[in-house]
Short mmCIF file of C-alpha atoms and ligand atoms in Angstrom, two decimals:
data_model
loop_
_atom_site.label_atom_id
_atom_site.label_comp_id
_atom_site.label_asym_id
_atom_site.label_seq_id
_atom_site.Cartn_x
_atom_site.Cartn_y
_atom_site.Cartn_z
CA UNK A 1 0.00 0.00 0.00
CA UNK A 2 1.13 3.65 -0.76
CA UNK A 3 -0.15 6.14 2.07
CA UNK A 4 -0.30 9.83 0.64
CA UNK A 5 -1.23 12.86 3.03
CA UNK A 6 -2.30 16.33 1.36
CA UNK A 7 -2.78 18.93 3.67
CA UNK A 8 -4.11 21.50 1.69
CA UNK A 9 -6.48 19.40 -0.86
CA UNK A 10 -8.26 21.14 -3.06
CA UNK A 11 -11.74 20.39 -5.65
CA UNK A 12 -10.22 21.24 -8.98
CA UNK A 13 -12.66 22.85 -11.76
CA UNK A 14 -11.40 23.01 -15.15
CA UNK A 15 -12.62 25.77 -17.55
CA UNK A 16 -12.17 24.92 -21.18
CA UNK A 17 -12.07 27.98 -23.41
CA UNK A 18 -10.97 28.32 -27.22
CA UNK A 19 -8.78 31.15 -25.96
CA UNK A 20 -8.18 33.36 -22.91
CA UNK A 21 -8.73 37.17 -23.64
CA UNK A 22 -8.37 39.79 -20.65
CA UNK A 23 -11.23 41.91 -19.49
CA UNK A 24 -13.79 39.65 -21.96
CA UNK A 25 -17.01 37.25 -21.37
CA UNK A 26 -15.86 34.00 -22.46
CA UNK A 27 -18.16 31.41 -22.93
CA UNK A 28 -16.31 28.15 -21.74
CA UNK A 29 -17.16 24.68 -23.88
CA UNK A 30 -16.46 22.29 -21.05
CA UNK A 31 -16.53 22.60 -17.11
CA UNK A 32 -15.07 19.99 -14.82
CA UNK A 33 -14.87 19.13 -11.48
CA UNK A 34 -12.11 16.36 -10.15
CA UNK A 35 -10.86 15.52 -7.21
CA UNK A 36 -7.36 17.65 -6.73
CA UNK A 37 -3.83 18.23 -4.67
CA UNK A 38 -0.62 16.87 -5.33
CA UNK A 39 -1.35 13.47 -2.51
CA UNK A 40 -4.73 13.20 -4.27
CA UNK A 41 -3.61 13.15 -7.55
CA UNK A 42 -1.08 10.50 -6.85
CA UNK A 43 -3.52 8.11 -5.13
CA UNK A 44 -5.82 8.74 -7.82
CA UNK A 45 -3.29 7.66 -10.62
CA UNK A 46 -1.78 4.46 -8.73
CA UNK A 47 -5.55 3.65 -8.02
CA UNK A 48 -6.27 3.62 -11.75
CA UNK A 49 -3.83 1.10 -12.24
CA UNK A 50 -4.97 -1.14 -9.38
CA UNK A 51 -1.77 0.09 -6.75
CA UNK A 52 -3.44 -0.30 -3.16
CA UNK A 53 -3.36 3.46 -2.05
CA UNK A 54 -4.75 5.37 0.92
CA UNK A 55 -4.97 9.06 1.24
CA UNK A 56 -5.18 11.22 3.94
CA UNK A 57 -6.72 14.76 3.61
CA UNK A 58 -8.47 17.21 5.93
CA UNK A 59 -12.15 18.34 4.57
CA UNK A 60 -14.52 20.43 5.45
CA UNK A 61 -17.16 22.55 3.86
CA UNK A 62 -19.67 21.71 0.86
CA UNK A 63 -16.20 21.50 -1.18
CA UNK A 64 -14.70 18.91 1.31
CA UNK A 65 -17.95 16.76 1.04
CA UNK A 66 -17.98 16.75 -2.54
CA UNK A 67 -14.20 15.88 -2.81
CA UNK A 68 -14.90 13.07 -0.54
CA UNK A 69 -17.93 12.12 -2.80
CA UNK A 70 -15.36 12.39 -5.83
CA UNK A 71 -12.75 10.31 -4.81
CA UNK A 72 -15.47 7.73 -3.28
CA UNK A 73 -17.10 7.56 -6.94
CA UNK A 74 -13.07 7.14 -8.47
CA UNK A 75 -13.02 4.21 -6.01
CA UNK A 76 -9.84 6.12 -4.06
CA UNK A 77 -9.57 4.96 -0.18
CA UNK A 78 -9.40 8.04 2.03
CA UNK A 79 -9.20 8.77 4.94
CA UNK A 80 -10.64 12.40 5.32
CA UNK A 81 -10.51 14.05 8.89
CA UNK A 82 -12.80 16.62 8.94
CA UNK A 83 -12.29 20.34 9.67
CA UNK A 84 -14.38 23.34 10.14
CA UNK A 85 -12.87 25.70 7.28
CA UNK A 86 -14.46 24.61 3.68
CA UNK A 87 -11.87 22.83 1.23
CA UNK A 88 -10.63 24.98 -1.28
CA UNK A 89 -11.67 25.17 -5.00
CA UNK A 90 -8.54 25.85 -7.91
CA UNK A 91 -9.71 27.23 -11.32
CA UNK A 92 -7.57 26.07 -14.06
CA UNK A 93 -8.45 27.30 -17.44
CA UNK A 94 -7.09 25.30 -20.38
CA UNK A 95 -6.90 26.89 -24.11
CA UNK A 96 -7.64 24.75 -27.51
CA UNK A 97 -3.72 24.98 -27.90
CA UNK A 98 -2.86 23.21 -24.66
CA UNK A 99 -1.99 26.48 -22.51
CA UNK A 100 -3.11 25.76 -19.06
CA UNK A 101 -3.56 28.50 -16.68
CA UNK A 102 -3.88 27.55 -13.02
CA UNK A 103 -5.64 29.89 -9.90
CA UNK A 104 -4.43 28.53 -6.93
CA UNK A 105 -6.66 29.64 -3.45
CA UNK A 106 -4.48 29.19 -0.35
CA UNK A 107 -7.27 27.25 1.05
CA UNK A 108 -8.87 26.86 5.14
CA UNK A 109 -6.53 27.27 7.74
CA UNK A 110 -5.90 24.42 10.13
CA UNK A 111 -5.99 25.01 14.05
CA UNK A 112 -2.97 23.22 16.57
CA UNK A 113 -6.23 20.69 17.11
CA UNK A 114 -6.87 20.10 13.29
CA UNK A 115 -3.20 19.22 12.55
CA UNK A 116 -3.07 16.76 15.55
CA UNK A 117 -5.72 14.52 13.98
CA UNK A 118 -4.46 15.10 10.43
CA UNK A 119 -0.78 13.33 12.13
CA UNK A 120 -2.76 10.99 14.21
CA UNK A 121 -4.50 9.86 10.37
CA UNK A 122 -0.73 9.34 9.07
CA UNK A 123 0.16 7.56 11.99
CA UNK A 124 -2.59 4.94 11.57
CA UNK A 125 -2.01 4.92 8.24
CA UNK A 126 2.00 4.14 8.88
CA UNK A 127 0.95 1.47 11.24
CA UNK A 128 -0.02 -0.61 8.43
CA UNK A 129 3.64 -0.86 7.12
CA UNK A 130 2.72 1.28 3.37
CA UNK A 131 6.08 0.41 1.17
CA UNK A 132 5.76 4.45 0.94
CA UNK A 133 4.72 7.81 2.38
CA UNK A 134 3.87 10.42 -0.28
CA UNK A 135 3.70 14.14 1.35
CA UNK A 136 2.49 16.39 -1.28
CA UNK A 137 0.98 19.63 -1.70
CA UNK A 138 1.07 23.50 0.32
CA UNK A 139 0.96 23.92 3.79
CA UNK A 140 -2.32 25.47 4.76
CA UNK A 141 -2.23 28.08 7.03
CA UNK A 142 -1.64 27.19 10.99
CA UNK A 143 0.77 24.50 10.04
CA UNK A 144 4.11 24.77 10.36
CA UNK A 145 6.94 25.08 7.94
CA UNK A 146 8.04 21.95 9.26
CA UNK A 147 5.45 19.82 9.16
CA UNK A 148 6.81 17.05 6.43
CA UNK A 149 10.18 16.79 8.50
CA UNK A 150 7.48 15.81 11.47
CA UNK A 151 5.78 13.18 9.43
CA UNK A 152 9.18 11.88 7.70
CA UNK A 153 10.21 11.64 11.47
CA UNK A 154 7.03 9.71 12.11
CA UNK A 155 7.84 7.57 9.26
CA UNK A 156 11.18 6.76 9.93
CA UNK A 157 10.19 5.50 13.34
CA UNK A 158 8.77 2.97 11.30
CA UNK A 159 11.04 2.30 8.43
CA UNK A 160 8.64 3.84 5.93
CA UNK A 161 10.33 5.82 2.73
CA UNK A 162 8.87 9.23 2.02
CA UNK A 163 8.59 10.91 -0.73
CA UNK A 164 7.71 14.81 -1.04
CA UNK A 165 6.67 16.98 -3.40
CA UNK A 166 6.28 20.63 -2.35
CA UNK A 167 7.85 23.93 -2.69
CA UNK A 168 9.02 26.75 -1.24
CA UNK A 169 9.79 27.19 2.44
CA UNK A 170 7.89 23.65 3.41
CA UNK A 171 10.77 22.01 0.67
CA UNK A 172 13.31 23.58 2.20
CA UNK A 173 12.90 22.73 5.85
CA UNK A 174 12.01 19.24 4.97
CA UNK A 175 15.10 18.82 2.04
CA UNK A 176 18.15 20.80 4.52
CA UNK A 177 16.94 17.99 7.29
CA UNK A 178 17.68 14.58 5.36
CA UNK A 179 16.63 11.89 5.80
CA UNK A 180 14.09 11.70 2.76
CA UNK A 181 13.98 9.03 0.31
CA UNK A 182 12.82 10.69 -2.74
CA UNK A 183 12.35 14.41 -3.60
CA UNK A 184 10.23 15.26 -6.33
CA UNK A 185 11.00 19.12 -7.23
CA UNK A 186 10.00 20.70 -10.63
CA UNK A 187 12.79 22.54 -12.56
CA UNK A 188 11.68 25.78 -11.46
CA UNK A 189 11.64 24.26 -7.88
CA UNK A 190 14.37 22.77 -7.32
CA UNK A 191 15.83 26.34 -8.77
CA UNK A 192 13.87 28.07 -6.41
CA UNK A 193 15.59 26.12 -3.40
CA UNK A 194 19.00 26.65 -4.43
CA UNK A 195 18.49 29.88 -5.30
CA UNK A 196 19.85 29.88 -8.86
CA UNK A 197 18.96 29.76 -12.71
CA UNK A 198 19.95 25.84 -13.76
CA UNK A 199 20.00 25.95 -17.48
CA UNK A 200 21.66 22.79 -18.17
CA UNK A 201 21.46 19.00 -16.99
CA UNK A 202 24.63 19.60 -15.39
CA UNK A 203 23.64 22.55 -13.66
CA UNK A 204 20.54 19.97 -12.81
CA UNK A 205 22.64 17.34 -11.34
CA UNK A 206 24.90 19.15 -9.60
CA UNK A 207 22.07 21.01 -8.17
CA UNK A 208 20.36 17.95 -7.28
CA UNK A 209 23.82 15.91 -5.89
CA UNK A 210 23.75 19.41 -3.23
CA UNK A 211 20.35 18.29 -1.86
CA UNK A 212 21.38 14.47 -1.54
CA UNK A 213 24.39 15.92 0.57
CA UNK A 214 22.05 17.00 2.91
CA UNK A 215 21.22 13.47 3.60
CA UNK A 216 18.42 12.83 0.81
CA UNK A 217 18.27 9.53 -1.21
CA UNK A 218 17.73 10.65 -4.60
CA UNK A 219 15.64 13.32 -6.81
CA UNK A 220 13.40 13.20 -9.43
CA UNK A 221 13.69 16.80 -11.77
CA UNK A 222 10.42 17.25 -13.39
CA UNK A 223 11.54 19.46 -16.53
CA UNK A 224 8.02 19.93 -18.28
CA UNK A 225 8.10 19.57 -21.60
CA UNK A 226 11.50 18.25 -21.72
CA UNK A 227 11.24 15.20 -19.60
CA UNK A 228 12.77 14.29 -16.63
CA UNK A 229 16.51 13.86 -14.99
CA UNK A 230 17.22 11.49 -12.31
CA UNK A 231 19.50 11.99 -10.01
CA UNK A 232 21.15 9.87 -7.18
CA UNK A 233 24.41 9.60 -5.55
CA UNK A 234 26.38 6.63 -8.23
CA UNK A 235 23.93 7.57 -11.70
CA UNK A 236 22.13 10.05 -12.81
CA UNK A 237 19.32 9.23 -16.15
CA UNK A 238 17.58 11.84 -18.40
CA UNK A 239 14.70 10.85 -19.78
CA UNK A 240 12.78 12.14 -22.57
CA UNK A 241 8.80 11.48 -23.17
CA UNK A 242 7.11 11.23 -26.26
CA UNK A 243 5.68 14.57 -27.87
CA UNK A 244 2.22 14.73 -27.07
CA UNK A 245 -0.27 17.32 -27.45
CA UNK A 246 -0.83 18.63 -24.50
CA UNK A 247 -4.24 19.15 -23.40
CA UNK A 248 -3.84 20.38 -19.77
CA UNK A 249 -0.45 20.04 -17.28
CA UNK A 250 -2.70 20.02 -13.89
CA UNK A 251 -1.41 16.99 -12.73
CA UNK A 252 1.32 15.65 -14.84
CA UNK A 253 4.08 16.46 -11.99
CA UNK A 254 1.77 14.44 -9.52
CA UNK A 255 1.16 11.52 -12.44
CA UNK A 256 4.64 11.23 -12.73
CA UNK A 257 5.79 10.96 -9.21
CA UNK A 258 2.99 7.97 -8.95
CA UNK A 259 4.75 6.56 -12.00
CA UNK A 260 7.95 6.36 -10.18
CA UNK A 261 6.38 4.62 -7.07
CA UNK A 262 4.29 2.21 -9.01
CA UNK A 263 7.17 0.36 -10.52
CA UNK A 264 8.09 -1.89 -8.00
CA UNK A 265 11.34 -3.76 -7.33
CA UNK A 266 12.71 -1.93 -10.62
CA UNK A 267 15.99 -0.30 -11.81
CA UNK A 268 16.26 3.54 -11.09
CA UNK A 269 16.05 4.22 -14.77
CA UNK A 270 13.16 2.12 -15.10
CA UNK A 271 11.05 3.75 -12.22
CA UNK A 272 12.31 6.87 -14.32
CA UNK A 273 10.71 5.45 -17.40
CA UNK A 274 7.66 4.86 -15.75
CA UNK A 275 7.21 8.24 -14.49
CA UNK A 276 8.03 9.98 -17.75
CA UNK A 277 5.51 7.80 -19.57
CA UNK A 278 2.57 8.79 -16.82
CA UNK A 279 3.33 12.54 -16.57
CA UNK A 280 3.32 12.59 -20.41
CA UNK A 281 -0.20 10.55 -20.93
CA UNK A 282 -1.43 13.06 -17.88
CA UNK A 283 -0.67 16.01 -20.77
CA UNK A 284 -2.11 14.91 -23.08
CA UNK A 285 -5.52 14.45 -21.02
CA UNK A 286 -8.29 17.00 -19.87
CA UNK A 287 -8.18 18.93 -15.98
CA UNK A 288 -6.77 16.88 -13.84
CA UNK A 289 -7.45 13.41 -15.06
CA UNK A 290 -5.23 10.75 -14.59
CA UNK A 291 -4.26 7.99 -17.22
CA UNK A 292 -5.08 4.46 -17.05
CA UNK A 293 -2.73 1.87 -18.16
CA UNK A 294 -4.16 1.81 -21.71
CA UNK A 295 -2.86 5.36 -21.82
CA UNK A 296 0.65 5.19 -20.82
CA UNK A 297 3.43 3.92 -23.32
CA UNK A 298 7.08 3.34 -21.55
CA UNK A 299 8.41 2.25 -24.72
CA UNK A 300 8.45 5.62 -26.56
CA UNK A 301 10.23 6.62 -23.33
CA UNK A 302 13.89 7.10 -24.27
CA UNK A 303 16.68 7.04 -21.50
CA UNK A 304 20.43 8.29 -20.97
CA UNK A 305 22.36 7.31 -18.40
CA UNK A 306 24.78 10.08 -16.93
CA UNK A 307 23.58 12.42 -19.78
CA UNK A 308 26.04 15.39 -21.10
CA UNK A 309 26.19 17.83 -18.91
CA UNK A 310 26.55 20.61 -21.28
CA UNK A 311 22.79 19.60 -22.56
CA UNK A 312 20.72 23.13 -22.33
CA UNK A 313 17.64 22.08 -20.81
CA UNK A 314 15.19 23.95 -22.90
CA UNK A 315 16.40 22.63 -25.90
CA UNK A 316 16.40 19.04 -25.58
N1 ADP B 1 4.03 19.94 -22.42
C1 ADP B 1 4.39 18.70 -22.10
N2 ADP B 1 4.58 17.76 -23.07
C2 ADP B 1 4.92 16.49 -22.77
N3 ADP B 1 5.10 16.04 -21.49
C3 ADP B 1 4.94 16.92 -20.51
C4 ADP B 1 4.58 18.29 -20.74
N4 ADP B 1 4.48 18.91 -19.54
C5 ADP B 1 4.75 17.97 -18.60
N5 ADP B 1 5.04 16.78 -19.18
C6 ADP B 1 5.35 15.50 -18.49
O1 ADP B 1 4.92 15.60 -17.14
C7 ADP B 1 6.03 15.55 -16.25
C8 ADP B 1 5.81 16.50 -15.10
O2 ADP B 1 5.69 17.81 -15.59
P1 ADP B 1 6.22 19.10 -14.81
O3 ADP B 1 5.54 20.27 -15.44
O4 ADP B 1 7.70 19.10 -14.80
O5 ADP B 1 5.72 18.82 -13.31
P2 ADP B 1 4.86 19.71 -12.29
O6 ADP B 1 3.43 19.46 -12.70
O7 ADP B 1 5.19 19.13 -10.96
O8 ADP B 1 5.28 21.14 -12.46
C9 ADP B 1 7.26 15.83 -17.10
O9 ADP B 1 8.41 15.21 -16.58
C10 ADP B 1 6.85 15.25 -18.46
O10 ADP B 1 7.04 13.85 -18.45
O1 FBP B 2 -0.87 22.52 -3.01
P1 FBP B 2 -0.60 23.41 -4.20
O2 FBP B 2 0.85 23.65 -4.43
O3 FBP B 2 -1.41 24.69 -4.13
O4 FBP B 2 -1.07 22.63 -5.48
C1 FBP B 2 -2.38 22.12 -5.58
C2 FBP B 2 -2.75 21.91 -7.01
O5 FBP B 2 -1.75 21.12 -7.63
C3 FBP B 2 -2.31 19.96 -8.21
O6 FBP B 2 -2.13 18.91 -7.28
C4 FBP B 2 -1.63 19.65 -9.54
O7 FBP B 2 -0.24 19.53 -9.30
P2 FBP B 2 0.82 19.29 -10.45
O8 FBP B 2 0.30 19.97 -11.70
O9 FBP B 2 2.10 19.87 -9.91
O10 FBP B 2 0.95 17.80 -10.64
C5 FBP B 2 -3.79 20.26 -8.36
O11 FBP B 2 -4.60 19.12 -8.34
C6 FBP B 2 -4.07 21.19 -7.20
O12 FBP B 2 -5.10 22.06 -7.51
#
């Protein structure tokens, strides 16, 4: 089983417009409503492909009852402790051409209380012995900036991996104090937390090898468009998807992280493969939908092992 906890989950409605003009009435085509944030997402995709998941989310609100009523109709286990802001609701627009525009709401703050069950969830959860613990998402307000390094502390009391996938000053706290198993950090992230530009997959890697020397097992580099790098302490593997036409990106960085846990037992470049191949069938679908296995094609995945350095990201 794969436990995820999202502490700032959010109902995600899609707009689908031809094209986005300031200061007009659009009309939109399509409007969706899926079950969203970055834990979500990930139990949503390994659920799709039959991976025994189990998330754990705070809810509250008409919003949190209908994302529990979403993921109960995907057939998602969850575990949602209840809360007395209402859940949040991110717009993402999406043009004919692919563009994807994304209006994040910070979403309910949690009190001392409210955080206390939401660890008491993961701690239940972790008693079952999941093979991982997936901490995704924002911190809502009220929690504090270290809240993943408390649940990767809770985790390695019980010899659970975690993997996170955040940003910002909830990364940082949790990457500078070890111990994690698997980082998942966009481009623009991981850029973010070093505090410089990384052009090229050397400027990547080396990047990357800083954060495993603060005790970290490896990272996976989402780089859009351009695939993925990753990177651990012996190897380091670039791989780059197929071209798809991308329908919406909500998603894809979440898709691709379940990728990489799905693929059990395997190589590090074939967990890489993996997630490559689900981020890039998560483009190429509407809102935040997730692919099923008839979707995803590793084969037309193509991997390098300790790529060239000098490789400028954008143009691969
Ligand atoms: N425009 C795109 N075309 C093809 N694949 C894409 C595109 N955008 C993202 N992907 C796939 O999704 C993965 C995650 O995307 P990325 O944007 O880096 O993550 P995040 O959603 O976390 O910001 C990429 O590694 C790639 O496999
Ligand atoms: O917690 P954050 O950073 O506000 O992000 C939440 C949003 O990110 C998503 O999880 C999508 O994430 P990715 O596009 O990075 O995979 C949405 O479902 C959700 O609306």
């Amino acid at each position: 089983m794969i436990l995820t906890v999202t502490p700032n989950p959010s109902v995600d409605r899609t707009l689908e417009i031809d094209a986005l003009v300031r200061g007009e009435v659009l009309r939109a085509r399509v409007a969706r409503a899926e079950a969203g944030g970055k834990g979500v997402n990930v139990s949503r995709a390994l659920c799709r492909h039959g991976v025994a998941t189990s998330a754990v989310l705070p809810v509250g609100g008409a919003e949190g009852a209908q994302l529990t009523d979403l993921l109960a109709e995907g057939g998602v286990s969850a575990v949602a402790v209840p809360i007395s802001g209402a859940t949040r609701s991110n717009i993402t627009v999406t043009e004919t051409d692919g563009t994807t525009t994304k209006l994040n709401v910070s979403g309910p703050a949690l009190s001392e209380a409210e955080t206390d069950a939401l660890l008491a969830a993961v701690d239940t959860g972790l008693a079952e012995e999941p093979r991982w613990l997936v901490a995704s998402g924002s911190l809502p307000s009220g929690v504090s900036g270290d809240f993943y390094v408390r649940l990767a502390r809770r985790a390695a009391e019980r010899g659970v991996p975690v993997a996170l996938d955040t940003s910002g000053t909830p990364l940082e706290t949790a990457a500078r104090s070890g111990s994690l198993s698997l980082l998942k950090p966009n481009q623009e992230e991981l850029s973010e937390l070093l505090g410089r530009e990384l052009p090229t997959v050397g400027d990547v890697v080396s990047g990357a090898r800083e954060v495993l020397d603060w005790g970290n097992e490896a990272v996976l580099v989402t780089l859009g468009a351009h695939g993925a790098l990753l990177v651990r302490r012996e190897h380091s593997w670039l791989a780059r998807g197929p071209q798809v036409v991308p329908r919406s990106t909500v998603g894809a960085g979440d898709c691709s992280l379940a990728g990489y846990l799905s693929a059990r037992e395997a190589a590090p470049s074939e967990r890489l493969r993996s997630a490559v191949a689900w981020g890039a069938a998560a483009v190429a679908l509407p809102g935040t939908t997730v692919p099923g296995p008839d979707e995803i094609d590793p084969a037309a995945v193509d991997i390098v092992e300790d790529p060239d350095p000098a490789l400028i990201i954008k143009e691969l």
